[in-house]
PDB file of C-alpha atoms in Angstrom:
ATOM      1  CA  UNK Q   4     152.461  80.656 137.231  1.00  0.00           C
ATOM      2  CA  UNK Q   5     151.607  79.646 133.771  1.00  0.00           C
ATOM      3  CA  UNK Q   6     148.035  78.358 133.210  1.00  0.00           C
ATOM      4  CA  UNK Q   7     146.798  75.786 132.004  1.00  0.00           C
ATOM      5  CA  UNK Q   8     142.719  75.816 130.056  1.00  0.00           C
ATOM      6  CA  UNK Q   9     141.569  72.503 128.915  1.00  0.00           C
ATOM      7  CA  UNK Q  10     138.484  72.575 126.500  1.00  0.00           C
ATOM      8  CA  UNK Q  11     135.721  70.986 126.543  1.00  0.00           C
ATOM      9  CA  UNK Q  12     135.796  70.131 129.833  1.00  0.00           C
ATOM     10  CA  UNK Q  13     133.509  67.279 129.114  1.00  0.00           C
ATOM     11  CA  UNK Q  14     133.394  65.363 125.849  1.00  0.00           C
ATOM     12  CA  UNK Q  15     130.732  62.641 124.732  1.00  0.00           C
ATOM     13  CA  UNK Q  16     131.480  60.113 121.994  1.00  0.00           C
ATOM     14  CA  UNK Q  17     130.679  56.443 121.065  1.00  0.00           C
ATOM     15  CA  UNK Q  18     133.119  53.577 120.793  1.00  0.00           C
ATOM     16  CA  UNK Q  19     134.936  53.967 117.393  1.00  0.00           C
ATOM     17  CA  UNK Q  20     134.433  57.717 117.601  1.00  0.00           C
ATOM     18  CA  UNK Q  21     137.445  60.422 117.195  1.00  0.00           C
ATOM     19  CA  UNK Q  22     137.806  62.926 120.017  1.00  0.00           C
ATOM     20  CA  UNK Q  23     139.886  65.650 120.313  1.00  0.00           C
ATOM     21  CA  UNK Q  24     141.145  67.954 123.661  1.00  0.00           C
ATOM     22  CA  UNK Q  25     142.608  71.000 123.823  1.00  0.00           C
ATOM     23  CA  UNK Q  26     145.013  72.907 126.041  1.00  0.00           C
ATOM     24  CA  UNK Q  27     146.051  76.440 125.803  1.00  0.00           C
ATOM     25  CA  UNK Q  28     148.928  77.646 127.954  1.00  0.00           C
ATOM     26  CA  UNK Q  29     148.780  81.450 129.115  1.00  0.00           C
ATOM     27  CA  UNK Q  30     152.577  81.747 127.497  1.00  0.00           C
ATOM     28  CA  UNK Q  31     154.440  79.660 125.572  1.00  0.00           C
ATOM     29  CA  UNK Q  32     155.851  76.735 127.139  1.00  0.00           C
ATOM     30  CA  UNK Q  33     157.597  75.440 123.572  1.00  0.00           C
ATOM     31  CA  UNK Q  34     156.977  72.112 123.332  1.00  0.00           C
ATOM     32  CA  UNK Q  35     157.223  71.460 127.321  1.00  0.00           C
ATOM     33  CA  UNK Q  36     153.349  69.267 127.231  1.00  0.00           C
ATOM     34  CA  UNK Q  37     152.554  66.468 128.839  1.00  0.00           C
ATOM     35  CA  UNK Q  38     148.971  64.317 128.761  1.00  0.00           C
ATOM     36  CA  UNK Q  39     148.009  61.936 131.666  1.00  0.00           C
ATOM     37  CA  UNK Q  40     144.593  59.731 131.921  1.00  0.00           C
ATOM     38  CA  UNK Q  41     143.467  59.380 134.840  1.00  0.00           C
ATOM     39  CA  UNK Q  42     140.441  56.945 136.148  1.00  0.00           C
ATOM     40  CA  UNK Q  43     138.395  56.901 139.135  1.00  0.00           C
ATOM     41  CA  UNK Q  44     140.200  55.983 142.092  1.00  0.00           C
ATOM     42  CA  UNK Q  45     143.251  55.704 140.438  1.00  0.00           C
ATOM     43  CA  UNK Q  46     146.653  57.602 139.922  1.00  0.00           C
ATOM     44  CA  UNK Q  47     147.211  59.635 136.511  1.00  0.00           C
ATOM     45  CA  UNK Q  48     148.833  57.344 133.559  1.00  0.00           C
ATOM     46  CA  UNK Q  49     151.618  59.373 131.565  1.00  0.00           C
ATOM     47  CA  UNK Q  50     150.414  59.218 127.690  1.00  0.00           C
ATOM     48  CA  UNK Q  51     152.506  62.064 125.779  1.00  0.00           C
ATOM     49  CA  UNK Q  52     155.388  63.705 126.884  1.00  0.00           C
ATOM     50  CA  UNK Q  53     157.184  66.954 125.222  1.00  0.00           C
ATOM     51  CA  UNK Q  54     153.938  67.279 123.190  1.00  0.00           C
ATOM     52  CA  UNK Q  55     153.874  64.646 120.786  1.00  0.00           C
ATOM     53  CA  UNK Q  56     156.160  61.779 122.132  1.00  0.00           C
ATOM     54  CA  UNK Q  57     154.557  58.562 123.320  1.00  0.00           C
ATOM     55  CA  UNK Q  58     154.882  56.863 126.235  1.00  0.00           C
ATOM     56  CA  UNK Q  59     156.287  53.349 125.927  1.00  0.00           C
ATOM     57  CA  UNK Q  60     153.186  51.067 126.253  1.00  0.00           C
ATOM     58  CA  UNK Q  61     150.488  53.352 125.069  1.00  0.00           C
ATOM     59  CA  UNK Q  62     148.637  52.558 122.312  1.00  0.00           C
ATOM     60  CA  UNK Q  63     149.469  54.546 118.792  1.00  0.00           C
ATOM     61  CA  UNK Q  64     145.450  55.558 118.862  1.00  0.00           C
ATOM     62  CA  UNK Q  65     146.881  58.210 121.319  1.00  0.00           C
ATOM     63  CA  UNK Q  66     148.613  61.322 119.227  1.00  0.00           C
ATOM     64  CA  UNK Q  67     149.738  64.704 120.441  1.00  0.00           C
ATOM     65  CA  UNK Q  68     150.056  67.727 118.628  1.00  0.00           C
ATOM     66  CA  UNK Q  69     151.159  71.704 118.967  1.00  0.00           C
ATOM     67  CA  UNK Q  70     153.685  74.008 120.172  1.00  0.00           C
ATOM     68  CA  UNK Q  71     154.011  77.327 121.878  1.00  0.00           C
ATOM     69  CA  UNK Q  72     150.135  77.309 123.468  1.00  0.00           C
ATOM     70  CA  UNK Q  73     147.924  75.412 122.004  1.00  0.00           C
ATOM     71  CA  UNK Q  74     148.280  71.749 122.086  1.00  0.00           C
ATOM     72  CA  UNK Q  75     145.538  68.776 121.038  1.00  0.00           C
ATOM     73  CA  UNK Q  76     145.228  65.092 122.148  1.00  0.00           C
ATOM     74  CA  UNK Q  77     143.389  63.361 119.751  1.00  0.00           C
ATOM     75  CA  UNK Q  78     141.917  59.898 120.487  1.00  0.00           C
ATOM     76  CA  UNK Q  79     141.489  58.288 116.789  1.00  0.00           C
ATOM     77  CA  UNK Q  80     139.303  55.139 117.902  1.00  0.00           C
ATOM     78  CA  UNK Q  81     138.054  55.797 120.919  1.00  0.00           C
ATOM     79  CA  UNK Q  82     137.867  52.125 122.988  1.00  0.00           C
ATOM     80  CA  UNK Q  83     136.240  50.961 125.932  1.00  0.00           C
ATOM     81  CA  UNK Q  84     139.189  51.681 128.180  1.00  0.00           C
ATOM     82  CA  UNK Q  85     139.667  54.941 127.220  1.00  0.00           C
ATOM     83  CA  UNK Q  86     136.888  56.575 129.121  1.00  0.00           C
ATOM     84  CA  UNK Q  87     139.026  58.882 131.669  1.00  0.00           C
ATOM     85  CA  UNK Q  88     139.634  62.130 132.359  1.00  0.00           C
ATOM     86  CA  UNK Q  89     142.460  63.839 130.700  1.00  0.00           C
ATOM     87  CA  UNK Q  90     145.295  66.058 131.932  1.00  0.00           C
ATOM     88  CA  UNK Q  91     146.977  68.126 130.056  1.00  0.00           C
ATOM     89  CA  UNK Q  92     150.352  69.520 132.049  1.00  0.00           C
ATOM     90  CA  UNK Q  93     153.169  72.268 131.568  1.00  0.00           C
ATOM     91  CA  UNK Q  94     156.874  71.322 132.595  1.00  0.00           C
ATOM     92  CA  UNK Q  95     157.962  74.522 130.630  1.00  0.00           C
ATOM     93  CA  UNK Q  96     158.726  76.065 134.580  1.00  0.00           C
ATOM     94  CA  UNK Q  97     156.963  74.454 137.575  1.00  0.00           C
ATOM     95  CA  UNK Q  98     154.238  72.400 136.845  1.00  0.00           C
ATOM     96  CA  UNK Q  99     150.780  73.619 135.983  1.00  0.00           C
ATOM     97  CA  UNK Q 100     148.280  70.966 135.369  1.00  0.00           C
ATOM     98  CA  UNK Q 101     144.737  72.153 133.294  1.00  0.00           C
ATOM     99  CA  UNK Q 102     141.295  71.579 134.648  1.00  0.00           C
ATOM    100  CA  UNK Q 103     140.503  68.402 132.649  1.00  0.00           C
ATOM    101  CA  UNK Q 104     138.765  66.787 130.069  1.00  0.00           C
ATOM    102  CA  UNK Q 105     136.081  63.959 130.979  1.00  0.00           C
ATOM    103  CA  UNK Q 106     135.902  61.760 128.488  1.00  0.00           C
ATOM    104  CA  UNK Q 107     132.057  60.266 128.533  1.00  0.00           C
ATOM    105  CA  UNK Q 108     130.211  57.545 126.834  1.00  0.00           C
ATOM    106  CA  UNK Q 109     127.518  58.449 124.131  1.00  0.00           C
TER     107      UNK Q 109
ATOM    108  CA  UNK Y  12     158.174  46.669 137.578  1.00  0.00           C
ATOM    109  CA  UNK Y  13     158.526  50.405 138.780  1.00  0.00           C
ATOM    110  CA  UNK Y  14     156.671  50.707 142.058  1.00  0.00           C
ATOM    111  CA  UNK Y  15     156.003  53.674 144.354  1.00  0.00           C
ATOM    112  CA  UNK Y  16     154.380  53.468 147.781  1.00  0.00           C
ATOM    113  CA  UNK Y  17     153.431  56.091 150.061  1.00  0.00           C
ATOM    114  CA  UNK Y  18     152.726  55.928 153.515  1.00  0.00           C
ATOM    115  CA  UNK Y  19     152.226  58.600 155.990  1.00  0.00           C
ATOM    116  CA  UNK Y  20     148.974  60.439 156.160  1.00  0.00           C
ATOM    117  CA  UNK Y  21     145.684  60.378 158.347  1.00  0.00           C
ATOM    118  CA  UNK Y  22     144.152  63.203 159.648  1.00  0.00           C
ATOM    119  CA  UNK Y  23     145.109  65.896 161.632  1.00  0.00           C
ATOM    120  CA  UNK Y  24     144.449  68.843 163.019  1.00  0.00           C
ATOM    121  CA  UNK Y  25     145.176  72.344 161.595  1.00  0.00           C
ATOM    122  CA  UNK Y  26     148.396  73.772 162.644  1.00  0.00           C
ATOM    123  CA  UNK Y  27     150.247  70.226 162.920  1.00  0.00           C
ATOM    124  CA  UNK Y  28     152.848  68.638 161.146  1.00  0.00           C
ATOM    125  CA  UNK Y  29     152.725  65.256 158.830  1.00  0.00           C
ATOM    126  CA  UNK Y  30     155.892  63.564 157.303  1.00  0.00           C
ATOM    127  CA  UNK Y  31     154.608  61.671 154.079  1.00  0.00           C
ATOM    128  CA  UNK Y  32     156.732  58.576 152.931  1.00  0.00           C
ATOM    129  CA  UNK Y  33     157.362  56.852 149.791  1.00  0.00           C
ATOM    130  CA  UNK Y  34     159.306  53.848 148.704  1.00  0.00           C
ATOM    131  CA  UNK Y  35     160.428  53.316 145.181  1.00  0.00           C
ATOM    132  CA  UNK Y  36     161.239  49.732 143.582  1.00  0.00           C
ATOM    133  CA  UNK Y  37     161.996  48.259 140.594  1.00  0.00           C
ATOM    134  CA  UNK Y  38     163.903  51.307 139.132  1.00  0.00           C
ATOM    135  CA  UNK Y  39     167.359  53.308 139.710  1.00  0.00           C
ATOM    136  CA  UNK Y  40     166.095  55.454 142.445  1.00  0.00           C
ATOM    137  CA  UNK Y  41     169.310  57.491 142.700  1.00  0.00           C
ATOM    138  CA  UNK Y  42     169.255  58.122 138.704  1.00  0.00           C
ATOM    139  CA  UNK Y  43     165.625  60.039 139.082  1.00  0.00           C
ATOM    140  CA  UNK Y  44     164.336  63.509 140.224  1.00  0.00           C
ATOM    141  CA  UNK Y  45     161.151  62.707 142.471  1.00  0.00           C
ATOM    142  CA  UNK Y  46     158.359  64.466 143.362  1.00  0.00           C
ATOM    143  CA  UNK Y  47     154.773  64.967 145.349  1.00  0.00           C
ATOM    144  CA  UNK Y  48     151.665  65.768 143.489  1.00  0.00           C
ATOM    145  CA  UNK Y  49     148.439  66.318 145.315  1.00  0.00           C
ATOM    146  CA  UNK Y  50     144.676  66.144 144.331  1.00  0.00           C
ATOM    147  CA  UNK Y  51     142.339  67.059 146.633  1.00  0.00           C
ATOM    148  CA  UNK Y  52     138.714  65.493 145.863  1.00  0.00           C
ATOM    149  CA  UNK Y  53     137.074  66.856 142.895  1.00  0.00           C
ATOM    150  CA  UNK Y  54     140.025  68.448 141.423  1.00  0.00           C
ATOM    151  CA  UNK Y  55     142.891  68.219 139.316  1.00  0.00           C
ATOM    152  CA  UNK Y  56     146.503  67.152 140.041  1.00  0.00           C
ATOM    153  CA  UNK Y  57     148.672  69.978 141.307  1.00  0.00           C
ATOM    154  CA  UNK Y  58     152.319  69.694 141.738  1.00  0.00           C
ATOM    155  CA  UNK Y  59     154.131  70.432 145.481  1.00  0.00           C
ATOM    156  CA  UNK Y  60     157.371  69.657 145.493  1.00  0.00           C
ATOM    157  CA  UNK Y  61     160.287  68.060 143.465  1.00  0.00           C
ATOM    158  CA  UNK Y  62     164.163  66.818 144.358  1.00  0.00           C
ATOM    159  CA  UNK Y  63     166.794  66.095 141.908  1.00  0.00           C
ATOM    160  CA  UNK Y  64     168.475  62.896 142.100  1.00  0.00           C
ATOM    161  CA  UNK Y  65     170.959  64.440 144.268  1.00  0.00           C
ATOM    162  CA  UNK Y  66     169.243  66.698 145.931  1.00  0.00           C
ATOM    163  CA  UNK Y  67     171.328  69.566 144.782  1.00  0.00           C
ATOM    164  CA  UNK Y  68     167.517  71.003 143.469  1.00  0.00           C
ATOM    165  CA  UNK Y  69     164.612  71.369 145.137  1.00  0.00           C
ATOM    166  CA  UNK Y  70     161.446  73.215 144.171  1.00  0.00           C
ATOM    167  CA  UNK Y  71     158.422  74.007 145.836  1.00  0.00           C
ATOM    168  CA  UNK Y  72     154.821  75.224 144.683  1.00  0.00           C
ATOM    169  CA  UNK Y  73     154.134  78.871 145.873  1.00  0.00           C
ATOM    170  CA  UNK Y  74     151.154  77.179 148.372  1.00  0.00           C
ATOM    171  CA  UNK Y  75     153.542  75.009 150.524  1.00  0.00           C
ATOM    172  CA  UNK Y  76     156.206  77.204 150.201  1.00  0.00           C
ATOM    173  CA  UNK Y  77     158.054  77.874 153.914  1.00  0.00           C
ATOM    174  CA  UNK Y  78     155.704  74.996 155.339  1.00  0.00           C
ATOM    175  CA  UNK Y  79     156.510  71.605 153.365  1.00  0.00           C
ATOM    176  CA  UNK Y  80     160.325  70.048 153.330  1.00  0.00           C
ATOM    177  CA  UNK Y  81     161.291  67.414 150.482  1.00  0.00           C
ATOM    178  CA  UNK Y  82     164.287  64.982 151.099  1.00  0.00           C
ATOM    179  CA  UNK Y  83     165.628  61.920 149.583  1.00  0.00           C
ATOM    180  CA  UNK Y  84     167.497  59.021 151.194  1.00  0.00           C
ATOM    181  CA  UNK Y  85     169.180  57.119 148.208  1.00  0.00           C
ATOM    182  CA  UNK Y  86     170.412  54.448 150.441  1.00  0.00           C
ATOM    183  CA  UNK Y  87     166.867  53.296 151.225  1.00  0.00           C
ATOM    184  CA  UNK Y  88     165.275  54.144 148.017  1.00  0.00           C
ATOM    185  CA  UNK Y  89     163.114  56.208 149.695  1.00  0.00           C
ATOM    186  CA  UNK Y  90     161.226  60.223 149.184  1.00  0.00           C
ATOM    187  CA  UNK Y  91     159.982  62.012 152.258  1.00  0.00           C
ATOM    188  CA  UNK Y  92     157.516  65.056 152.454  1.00  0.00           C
ATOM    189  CA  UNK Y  93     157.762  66.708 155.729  1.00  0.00           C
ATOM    190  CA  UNK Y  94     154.035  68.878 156.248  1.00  0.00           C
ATOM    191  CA  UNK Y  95     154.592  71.719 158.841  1.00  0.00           C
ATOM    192  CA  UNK Y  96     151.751  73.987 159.707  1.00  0.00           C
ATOM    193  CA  UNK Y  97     149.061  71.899 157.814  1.00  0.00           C
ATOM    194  CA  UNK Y  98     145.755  74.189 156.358  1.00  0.00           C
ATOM    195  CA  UNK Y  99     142.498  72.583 155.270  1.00  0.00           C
ATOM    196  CA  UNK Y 100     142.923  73.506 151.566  1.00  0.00           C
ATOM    197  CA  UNK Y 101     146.136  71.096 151.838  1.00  0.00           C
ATOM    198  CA  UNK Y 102     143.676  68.406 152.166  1.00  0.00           C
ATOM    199  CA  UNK Y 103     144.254  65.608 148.820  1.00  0.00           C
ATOM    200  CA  UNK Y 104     145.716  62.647 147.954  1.00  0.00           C
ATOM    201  CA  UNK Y 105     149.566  62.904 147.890  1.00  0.00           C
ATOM    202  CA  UNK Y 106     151.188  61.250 145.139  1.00  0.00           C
ATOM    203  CA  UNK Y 107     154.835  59.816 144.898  1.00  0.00           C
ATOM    204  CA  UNK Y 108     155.287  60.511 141.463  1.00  0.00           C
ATOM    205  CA  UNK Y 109     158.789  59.686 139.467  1.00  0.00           C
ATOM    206  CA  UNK Y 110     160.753  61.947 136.929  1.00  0.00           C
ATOM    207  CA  UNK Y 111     160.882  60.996 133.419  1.00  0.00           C
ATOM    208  CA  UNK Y 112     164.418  61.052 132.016  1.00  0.00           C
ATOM    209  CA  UNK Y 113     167.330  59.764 133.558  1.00  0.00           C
ATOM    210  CA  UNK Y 114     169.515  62.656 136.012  1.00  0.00           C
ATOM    211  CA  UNK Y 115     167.884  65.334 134.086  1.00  0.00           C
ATOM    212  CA  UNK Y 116     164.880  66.295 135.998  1.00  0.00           C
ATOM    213  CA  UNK Y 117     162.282  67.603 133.172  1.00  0.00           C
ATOM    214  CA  UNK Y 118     159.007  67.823 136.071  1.00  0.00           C
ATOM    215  CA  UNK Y 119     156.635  65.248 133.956  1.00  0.00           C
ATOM    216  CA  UNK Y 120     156.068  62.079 135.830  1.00  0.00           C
ATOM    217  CA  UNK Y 121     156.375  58.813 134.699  1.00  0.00           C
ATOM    218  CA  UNK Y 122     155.305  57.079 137.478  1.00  0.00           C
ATOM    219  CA  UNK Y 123     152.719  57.514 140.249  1.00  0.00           C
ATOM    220  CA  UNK Y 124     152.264  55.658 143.451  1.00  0.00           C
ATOM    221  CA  UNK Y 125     148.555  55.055 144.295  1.00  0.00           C
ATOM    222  CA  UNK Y 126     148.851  57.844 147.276  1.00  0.00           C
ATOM    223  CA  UNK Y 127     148.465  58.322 150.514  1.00  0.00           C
ATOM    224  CA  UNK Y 128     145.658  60.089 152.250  1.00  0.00           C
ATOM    225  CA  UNK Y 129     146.251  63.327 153.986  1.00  0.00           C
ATOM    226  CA  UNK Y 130     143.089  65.411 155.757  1.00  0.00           C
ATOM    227  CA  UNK Y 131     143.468  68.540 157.945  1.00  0.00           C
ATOM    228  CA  UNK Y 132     140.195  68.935 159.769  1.00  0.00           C
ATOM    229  CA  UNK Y 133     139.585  70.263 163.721  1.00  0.00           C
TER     230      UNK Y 133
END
């Protein structure tokens, strides 16, 4: 199975603020990414698909970046509504999701 | 609007079988690979099982591998995750989750049901 390491795996910042997750893959997976957001009690969201391709409806403060195995999400104003955990996942063979990224309020 | 709802789970004891549910609106369902995606509290998503849009593929994470069955019926617009031999650690929320691209199964998921409890407790 290819892995999947988030980092950090929890990330403070104020509304307005720029944040920034990583994912590593343990092999290269090309450019095979996806990022979800997920709140509490409530299903993962696609955001980015094939690492830097956004999802119809999401809005252009969400970016995605890399190739081979490392990868970024970068929030550039962070908003009320964007406190969530984050998923990165591999779809380079079965998928792998990472750990997560909480996404807190400073 | 795309909607997926899953039906099925409850608790039961270890050893037993479950046969999860899921019907898809709004969408093509025949033009889609589908799939189940667990979470058990706490944790992160972790993929189970995926069917091509005509079932010609089917995959299976290594843990439910021999125990879980995935089928389609186009007709009804409707996914089906049949649970043999049910553990504790396959305790989560199952997720209905649909394929991204049209007939090309790719295994990111573009839409999620809200999911449907399973627990496997004596």
């Amino acid at each position: 199975d290819i892995q999947m390491t988030q980092s950090p795996s929890t990330v403070s910042a104020a509304v307005g603020g720029r944040v920034t997750i990583t994912c590593r893959a343990s092999q290269s997976i090309s450019s095979w990414l996806a990022w979800y957001q997920q709140k509490p009690g409530k299903a993962p969201k696609l955001l980015i698909y094939r690492a830097s391709s956004l999802e119809s409806g999401v809005p252009s403060r969400f970016s995605g970046s890399g190739s081979g195995t490392q990868f970024t999400l970068t929030i550039s104003s962070l908003q009320p509504d964007d406190f969530a955990t984050y998923y990165c996942q591999q779809y380079d063979s079965y998928p792998t999701f990472g750990q997560g990224t909480k996404v807190e309020i400073k | 609007e795309m909607q997926l709802v899953e039906s099925g789970g409850g608790l039961v004891q270890p050893g037993r079988s479950l046969r999860l549910a899921c019907v898809a609106s709004g969408f093509t369902f025949d033009g889609y690979a589908m799939h189940w995606v667990r979470q058990a509290p706490g944790k992160g998503p972790e993929w189970v099982s995926g069917i091509s849009w005509n079932s010609e593929t089917i995959a299976y994470a290594d843990s439910v591998k021999g125990r879980f069955t995935i089928s389609r019926d186009n007709a009804k617009n409707s996914l089906f995750l049949q649970m043999n031999s049910l553990r504790a650690e396959d305790t989560a929320l199952y997720y209905c989750a649909k394929d991204g691209p049209l007939l090309v199964p790719t295994y990111y998921m573009d839409v999620w049901g809200k999911g449907t409890t399973v627990s496997v407790s004596s």
